[in-house]
mmCIF file of C-alpha atoms and ligand atoms in Angstrom:
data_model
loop_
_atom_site.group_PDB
_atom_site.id
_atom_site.type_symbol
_atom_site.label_atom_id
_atom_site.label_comp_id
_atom_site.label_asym_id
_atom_site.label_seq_id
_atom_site.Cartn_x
_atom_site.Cartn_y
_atom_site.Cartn_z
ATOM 1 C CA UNK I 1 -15.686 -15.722 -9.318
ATOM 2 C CA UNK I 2 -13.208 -14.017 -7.044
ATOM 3 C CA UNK I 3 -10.665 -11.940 -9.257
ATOM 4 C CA UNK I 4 -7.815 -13.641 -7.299
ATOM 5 C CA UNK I 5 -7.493 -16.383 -4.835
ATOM 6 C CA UNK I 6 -4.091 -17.434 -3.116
ATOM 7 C CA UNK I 7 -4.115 -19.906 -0.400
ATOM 8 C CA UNK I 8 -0.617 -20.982 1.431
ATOM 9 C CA UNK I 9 1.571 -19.042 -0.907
ATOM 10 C CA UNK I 10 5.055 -19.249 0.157
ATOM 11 C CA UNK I 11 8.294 -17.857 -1.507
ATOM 12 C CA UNK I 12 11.553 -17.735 -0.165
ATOM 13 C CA UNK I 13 14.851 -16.492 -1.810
ATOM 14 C CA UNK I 14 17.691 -18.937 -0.535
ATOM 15 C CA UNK I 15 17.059 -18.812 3.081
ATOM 16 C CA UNK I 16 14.690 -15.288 2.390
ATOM 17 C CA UNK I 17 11.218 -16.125 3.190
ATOM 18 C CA UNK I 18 9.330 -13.513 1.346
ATOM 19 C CA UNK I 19 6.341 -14.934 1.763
ATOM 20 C CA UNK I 20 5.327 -17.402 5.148
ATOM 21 C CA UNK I 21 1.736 -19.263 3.491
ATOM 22 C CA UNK I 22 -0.325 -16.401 2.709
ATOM 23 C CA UNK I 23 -3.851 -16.508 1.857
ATOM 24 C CA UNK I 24 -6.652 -13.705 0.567
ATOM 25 C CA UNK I 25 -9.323 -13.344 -2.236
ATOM 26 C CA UNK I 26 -9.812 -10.037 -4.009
ATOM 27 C CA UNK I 27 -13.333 -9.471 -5.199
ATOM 28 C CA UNK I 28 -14.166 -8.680 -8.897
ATOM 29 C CA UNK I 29 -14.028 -5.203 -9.361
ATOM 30 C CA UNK I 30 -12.495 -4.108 -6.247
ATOM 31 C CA UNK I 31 -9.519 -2.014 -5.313
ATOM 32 C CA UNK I 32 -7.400 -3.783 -2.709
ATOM 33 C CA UNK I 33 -4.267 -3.137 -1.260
ATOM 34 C CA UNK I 34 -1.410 -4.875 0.002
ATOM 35 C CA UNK I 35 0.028 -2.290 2.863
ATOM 36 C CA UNK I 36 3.015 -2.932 4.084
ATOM 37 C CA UNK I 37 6.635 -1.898 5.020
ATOM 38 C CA UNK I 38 10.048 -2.587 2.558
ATOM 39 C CA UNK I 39 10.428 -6.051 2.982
ATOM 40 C CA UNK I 40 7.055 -7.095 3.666
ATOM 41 C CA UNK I 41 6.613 -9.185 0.631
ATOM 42 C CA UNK I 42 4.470 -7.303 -1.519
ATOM 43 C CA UNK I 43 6.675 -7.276 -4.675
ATOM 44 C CA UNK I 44 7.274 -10.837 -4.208
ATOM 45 C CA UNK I 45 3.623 -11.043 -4.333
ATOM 46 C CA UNK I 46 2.697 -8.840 -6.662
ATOM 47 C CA UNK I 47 5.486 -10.684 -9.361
ATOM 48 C CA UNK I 48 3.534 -13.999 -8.583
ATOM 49 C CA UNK I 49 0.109 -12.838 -9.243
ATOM 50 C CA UNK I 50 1.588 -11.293 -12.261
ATOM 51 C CA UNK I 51 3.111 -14.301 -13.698
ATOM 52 C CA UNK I 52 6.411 -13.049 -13.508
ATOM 53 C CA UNK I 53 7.585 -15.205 -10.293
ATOM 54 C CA UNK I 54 7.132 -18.553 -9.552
ATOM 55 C CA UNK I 55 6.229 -19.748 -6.352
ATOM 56 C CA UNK I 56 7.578 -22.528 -4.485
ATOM 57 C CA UNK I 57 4.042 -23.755 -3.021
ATOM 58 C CA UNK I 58 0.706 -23.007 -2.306
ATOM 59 C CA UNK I 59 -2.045 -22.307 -4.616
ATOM 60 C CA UNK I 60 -3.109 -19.235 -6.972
ATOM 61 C CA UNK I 61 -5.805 -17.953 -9.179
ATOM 62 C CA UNK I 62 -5.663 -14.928 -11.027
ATOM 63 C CA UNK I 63 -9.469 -14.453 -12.907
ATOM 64 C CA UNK I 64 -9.985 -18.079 -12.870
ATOM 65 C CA UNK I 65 -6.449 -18.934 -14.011
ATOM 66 C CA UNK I 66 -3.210 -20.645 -12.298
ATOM 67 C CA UNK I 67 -0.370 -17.623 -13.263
ATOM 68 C CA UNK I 68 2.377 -20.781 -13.224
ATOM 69 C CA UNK I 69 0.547 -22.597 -15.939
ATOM 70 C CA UNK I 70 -2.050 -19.929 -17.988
ATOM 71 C CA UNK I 71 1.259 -17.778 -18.080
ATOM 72 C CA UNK I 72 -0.058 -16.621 -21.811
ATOM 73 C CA UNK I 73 -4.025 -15.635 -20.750
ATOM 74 C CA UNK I 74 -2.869 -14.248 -17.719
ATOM 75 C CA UNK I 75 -0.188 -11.652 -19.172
ATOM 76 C CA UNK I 76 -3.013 -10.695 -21.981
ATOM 77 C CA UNK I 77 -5.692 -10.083 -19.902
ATOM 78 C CA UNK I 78 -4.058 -8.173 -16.596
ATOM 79 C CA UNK I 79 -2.211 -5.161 -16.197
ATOM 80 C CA UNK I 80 1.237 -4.457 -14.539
ATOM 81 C CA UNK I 81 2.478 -1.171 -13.198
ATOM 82 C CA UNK I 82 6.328 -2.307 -11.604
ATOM 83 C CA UNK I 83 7.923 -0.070 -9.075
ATOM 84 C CA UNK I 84 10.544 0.667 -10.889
ATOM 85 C CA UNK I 85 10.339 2.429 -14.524
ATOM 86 C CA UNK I 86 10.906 0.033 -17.025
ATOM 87 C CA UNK I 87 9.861 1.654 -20.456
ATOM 88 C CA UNK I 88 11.865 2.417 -22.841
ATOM 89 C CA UNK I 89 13.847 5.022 -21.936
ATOM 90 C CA UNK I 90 15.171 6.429 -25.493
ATOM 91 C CA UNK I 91 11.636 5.740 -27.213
ATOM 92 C CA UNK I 92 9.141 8.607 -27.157
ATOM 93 C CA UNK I 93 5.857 8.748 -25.183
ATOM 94 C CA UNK I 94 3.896 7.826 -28.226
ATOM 95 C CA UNK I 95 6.432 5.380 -29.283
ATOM 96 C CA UNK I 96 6.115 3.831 -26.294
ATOM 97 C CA UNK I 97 2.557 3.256 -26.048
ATOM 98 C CA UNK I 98 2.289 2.322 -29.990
ATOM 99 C CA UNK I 99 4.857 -0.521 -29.054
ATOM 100 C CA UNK I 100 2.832 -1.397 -26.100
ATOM 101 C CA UNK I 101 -0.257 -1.433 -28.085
ATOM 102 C CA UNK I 102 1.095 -3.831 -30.959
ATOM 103 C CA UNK I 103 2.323 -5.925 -28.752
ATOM 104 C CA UNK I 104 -1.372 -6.831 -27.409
ATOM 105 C CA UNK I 105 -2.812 -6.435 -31.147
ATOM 106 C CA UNK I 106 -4.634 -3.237 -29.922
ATOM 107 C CA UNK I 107 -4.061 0.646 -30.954
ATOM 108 C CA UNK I 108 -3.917 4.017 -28.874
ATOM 109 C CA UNK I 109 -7.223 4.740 -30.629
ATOM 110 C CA UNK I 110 -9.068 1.795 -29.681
ATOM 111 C CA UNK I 111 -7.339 1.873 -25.694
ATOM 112 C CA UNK I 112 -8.187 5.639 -25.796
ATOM 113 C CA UNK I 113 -11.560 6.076 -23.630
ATOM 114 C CA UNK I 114 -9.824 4.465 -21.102
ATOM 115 C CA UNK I 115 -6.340 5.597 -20.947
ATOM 116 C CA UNK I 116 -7.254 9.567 -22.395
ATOM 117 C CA UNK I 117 -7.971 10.732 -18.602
ATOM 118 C CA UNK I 118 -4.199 9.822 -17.933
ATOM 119 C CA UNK I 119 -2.967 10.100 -21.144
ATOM 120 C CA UNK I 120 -4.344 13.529 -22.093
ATOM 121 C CA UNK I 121 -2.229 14.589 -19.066
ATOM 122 C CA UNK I 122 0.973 13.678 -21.119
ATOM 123 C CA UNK I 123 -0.307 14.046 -24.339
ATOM 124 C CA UNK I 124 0.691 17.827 -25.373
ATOM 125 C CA UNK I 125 4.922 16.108 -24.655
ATOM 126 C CA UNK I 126 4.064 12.903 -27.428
ATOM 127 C CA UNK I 127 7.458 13.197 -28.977
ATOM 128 C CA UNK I 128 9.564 13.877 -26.131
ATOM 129 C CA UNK I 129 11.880 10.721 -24.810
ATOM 130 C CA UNK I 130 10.555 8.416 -21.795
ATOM 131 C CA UNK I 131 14.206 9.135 -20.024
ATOM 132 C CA UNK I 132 13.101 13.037 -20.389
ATOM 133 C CA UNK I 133 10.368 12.657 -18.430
ATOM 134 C CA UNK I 134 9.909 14.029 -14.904
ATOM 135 C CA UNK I 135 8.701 11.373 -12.207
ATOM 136 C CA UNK I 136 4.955 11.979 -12.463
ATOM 137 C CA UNK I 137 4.685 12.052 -15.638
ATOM 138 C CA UNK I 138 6.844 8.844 -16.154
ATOM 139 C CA UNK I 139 4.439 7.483 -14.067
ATOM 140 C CA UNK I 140 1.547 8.458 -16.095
ATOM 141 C CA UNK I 141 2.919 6.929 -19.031
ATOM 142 C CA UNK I 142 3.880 3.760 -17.393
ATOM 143 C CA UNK I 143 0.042 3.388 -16.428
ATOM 144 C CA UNK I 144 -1.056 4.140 -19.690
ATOM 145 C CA UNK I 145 0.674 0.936 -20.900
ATOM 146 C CA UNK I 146 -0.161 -1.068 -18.571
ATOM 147 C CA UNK I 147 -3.978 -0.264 -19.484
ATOM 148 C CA UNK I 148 -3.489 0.027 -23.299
ATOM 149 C CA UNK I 149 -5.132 -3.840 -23.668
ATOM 150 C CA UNK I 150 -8.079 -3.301 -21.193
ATOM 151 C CA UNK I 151 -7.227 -5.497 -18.208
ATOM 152 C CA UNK I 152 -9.272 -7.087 -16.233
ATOM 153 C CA UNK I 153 -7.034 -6.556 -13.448
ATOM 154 C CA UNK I 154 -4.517 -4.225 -12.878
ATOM 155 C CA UNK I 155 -1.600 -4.584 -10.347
ATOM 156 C CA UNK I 156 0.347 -1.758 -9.258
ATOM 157 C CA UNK I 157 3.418 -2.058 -6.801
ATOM 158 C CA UNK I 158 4.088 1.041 -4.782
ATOM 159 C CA UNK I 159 3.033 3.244 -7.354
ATOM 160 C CA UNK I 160 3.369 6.351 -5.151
ATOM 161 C CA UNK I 161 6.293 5.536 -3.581
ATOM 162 C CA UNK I 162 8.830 8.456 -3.773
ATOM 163 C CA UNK I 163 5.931 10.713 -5.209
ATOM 164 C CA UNK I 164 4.875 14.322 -4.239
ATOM 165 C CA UNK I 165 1.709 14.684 -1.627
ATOM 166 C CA UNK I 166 0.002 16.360 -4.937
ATOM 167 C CA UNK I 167 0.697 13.652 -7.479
ATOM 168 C CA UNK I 168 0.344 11.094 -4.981
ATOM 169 C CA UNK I 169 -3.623 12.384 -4.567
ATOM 170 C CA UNK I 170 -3.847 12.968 -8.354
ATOM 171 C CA UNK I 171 -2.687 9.747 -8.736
ATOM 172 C CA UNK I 172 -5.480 7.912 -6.382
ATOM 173 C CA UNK I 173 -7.808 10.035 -8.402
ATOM 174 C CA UNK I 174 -6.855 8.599 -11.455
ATOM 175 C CA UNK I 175 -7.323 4.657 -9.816
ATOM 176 C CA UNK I 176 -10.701 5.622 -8.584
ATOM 177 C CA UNK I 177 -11.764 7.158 -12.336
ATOM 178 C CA UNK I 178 -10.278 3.033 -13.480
ATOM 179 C CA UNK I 179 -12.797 1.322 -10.923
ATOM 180 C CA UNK I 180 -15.921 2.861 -13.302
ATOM 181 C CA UNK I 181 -14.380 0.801 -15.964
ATOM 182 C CA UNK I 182 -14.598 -2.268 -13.821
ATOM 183 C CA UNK I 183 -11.093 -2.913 -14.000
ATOM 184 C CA UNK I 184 -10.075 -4.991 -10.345
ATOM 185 C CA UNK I 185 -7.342 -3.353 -9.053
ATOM 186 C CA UNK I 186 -4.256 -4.778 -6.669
ATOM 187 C CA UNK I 187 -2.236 -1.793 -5.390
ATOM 188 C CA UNK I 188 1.068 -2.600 -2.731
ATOM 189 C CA UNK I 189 2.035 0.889 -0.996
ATOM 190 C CA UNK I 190 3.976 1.382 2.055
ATOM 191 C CA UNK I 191 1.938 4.560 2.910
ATOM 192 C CA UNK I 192 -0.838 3.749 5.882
ATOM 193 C CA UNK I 193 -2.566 7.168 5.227
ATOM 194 C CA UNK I 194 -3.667 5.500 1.542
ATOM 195 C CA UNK I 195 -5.068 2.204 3.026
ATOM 196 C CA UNK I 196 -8.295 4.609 3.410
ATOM 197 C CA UNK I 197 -8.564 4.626 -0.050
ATOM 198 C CA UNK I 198 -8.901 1.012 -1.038
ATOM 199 C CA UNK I 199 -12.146 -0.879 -0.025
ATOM 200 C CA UNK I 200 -10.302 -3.660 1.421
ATOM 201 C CA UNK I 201 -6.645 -3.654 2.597
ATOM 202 C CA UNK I 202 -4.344 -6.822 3.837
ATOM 203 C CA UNK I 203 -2.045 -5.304 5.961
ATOM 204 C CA UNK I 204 1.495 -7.072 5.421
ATOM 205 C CA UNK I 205 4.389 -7.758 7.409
ATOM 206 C CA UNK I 206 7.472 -9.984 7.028
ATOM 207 C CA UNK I 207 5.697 -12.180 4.526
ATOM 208 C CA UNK I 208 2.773 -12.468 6.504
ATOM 209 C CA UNK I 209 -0.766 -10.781 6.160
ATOM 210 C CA UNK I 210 -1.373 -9.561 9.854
ATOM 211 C CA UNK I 211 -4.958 -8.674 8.736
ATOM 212 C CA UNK I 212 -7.858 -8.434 5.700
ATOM 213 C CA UNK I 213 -10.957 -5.778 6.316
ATOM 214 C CA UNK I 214 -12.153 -2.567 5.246
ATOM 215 C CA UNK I 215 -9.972 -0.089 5.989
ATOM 216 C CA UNK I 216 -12.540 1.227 8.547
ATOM 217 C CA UNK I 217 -13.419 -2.043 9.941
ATOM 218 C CA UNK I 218 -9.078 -2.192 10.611
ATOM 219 C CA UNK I 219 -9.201 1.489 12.294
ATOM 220 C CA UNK I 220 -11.923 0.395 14.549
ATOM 221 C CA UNK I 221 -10.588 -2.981 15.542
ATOM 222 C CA UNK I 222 -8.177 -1.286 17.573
ATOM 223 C CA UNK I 223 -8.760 -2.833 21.353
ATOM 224 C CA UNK I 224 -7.361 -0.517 23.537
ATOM 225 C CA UNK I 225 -7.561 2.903 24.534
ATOM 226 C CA UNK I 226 -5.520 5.160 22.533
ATOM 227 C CA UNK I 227 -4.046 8.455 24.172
ATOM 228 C CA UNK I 228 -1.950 10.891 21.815
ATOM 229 C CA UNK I 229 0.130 12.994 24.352
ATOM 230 C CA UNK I 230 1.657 16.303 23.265
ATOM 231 C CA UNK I 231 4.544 18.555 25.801
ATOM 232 C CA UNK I 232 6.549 21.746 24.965
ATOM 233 C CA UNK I 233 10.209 20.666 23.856
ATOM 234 C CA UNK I 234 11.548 17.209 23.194
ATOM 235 C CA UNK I 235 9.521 13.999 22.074
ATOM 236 C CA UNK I 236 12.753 12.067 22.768
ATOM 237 C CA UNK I 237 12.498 12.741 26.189
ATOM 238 C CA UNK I 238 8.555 12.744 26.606
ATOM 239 C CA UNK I 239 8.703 8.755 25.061
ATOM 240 C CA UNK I 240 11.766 7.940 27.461
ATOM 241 C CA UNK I 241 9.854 9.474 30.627
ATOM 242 C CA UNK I 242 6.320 7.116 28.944
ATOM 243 C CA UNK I 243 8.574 3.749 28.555
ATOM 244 C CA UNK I 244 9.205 4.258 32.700
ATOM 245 C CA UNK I 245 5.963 4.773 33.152
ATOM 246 C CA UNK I 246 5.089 1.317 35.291
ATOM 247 C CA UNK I 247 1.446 0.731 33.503
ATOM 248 C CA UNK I 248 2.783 1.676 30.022
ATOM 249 C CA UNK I 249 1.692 -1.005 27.499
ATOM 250 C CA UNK I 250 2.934 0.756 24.520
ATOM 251 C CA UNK I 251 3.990 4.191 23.492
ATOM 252 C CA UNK I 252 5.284 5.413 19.877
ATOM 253 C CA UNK I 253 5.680 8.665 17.830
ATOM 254 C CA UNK I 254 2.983 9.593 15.600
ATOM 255 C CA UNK I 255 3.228 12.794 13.846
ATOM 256 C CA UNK I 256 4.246 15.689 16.549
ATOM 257 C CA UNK I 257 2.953 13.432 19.221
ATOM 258 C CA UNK I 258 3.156 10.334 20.581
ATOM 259 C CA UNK I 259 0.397 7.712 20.995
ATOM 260 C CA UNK I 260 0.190 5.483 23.925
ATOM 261 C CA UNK I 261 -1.573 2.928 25.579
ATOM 262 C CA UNK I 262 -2.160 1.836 29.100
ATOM 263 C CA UNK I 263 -1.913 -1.927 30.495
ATOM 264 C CA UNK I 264 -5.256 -1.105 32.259
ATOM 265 C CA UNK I 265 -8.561 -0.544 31.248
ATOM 266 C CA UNK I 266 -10.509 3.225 32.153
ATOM 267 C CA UNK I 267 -9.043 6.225 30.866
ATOM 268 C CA UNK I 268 -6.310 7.776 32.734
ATOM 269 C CA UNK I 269 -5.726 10.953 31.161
ATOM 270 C CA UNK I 270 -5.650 12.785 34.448
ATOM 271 C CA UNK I 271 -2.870 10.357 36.491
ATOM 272 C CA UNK I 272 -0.561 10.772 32.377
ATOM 273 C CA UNK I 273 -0.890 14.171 32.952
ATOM 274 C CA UNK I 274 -0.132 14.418 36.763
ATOM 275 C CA UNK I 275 2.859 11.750 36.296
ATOM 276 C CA UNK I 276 4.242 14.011 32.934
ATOM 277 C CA UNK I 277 4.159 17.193 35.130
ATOM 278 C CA UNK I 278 5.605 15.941 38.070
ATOM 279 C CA UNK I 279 8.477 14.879 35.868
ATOM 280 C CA UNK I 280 8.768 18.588 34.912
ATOM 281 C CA UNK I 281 7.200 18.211 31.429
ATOM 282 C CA UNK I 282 5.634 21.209 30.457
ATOM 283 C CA UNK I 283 2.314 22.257 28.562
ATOM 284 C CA UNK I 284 1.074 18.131 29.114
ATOM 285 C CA UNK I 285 -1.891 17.684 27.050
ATOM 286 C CA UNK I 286 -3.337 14.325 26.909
ATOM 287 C CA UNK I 287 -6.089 13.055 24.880
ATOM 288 C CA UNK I 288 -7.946 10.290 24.516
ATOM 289 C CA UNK I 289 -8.440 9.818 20.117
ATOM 290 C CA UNK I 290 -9.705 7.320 17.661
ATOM 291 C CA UNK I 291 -7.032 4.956 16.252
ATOM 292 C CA UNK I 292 -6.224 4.516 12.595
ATOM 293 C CA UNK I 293 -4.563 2.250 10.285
ATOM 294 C CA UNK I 294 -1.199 2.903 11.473
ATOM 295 C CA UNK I 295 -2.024 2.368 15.070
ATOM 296 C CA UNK I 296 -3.486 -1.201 14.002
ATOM 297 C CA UNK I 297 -1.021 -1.787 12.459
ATOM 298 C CA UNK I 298 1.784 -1.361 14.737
ATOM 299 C CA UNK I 299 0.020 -3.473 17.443
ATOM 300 C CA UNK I 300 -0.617 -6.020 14.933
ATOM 301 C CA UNK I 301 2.901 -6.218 14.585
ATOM 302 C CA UNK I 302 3.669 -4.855 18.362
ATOM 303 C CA UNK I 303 1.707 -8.648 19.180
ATOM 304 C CA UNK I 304 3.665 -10.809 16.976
ATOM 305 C CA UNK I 305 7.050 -10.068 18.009
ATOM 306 C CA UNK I 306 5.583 -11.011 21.877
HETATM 307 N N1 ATP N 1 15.851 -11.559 -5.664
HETATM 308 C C1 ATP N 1 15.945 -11.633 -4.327
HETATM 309 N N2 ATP N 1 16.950 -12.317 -3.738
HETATM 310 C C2 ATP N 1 17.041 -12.414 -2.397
HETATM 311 N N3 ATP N 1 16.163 -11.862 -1.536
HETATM 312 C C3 ATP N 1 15.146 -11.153 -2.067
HETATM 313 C C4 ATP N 1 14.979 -10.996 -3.478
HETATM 314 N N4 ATP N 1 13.878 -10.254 -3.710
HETATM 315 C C5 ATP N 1 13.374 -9.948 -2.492
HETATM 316 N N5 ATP N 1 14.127 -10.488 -1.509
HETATM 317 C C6 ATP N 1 13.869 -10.411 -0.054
HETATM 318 O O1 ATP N 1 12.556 -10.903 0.177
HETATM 319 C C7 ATP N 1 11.881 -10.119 1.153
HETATM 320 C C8 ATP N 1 10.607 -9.544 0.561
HETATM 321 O O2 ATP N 1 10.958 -8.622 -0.457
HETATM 322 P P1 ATP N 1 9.894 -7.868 -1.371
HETATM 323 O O3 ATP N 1 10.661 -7.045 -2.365
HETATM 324 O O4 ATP N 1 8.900 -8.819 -1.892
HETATM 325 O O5 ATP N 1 9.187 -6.925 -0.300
HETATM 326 P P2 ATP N 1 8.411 -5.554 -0.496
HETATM 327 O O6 ATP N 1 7.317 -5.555 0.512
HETATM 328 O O7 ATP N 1 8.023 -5.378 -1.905
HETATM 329 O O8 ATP N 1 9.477 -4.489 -0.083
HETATM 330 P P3 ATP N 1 10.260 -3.432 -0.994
HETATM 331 O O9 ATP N 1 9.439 -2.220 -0.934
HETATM 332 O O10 ATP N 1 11.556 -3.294 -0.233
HETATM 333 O O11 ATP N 1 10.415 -4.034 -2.346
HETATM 334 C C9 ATP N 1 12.885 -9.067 1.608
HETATM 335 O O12 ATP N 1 13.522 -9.563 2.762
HETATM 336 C C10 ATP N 1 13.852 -8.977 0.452
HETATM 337 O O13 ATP N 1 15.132 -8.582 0.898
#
């Protein structure tokens, strides 16, 4: 049994549509994620799976259940992280969780081999108020709640958005430790770098899914040649001088540079670099490199709009 199943899910919020008929399994035990910019539809989704949202048609399973009518089995048996805090604020961190853990008949004790990695972390603060809290370790308390009745499932939306580069990394560690207690995960996140860290990602866009594969399988399905191209000085004028360039296919900013493609096939590193120097750039260097999520991605989307 597939840990979710959603065939031809739409949603749409007056004349909103969230989500266009979207369809996706997520295997049992697996952590997938739903990448995607703010708007994409992954909250939207997220709420559904979670019971919290009802759709207006398609079909959905959530470990073997429909979340519209199993409402009850599916709240007690998944996990949900929300983006936004929503703990109570003037209850302590141990108040918190106790409240958590009555709620699903369960105690801190009997939740603890799974949650002490996390909660440890917060542990030593027990007493002090959720609203107290700094960011990370709100987040860390918000997780241990939404594992204090041993999900099968857990779905997190864009748990590291807004967070540090360290807690963001110390928070993937943390969902990689949950995958040994073969807990499926569902994870929405608008950051490309962390589709590397899933096994499989859908990559989302305007309440569509553009794509479903391992994250490396996405990197490598790019189909074009993929320059990044580096000068001294401005990028802003490097990518104006690239749009005039009369075989440019595409050309974007990545990073410090910007990546490009050609309308032909063959590499043409050495007419870039004669064409950027003739145009008084200075220092041209132009690579040929190996594309990544993000480049996918944006020609996913690049394609659609055509
Ligand atoms: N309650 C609502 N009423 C009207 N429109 C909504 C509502 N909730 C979401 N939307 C719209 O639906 C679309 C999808 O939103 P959703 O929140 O699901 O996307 P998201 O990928 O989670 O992005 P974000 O990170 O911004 O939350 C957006 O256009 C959003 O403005």
């Amino acid at each position: 049994m597939n840990a979710v199943e959603v065939k031809n899910l739409k949603k749409s919020y007056g004349d909103v549509e969230a989500l266009k008929g979207i369809s996706f399994d997520v295997k049992e035990n697996e952590i997938f994620g739903l990448i995607g910019p703010d708007g994409a539809g992954k909250t939207t989704l997220i709420r559904i799976l979670a019971s919290l949202l009802i759709a207006d048609s398609g079909t959905v399973s959530v470990i073997g259940k429909d979340p519209d009518k199993d409402y009850a089995y599916i709240r007690n048996h998944i996990g949900y992280m929300p983006g936004k805090f929503s703990l109570y604020e003037d209850l302590s961190i141990k108040e918190n969780l106790e409240f958590f853990a009555t709620m699903f008949g369960t105690t801190i004790a009997k939740s603890y081999d799974l949650i002490k990695d996390i909660y440890q972390q917060i542990e030593p603060f027990n007493d002090r108020k959720a609203g107290a809290l700094s960011g990370g370790m709100k987040q860390k308390l918000a997780l241990s709640a939404a594992l204090i009745h041993y999900p099968k499932i857990l779905f997190l939306d864009e748990p590291t958005t807004g967070v540090d580069p360290v807690s963001r990394k110390e928070f993937w560690q943390i969902i990689k430790g949950l995958h040994q207690h073969n807990i499926t995960i569902v994870v929405s996140t608008p950051y490309m770098d962390e589709a590397d860290l899933c096994d499989r990602v859908a990559l989302m866009d305007n309440g569509k899914i553009l794509g479903i594969d391992t994250p490396q399988n996405v990197a490598e399905s790019f189909d074009k040649i993929l320059y990044a191209i580096e000068v001294k000085g401005s990028n802003y004028q490097l990518l104006k001088a690239l749009r005039k360039f009369p075989n440019m296919e595409s050309v974007f900013p990545f990073g410090e540079k910007l990546h490009y493609t050609d309308k032909r096939e063959g590499d043409y590193t050495t007419e870039l670099t004669h064409y950027l120097t003739e145009n008084q750039f200075e220092e041209v260097d132009v690579k040929i490199i190996k594309s990544n999520t993000e480049d996918v991605f944006i020609r996913l989307m690049n394609k659609k709009d055509k």
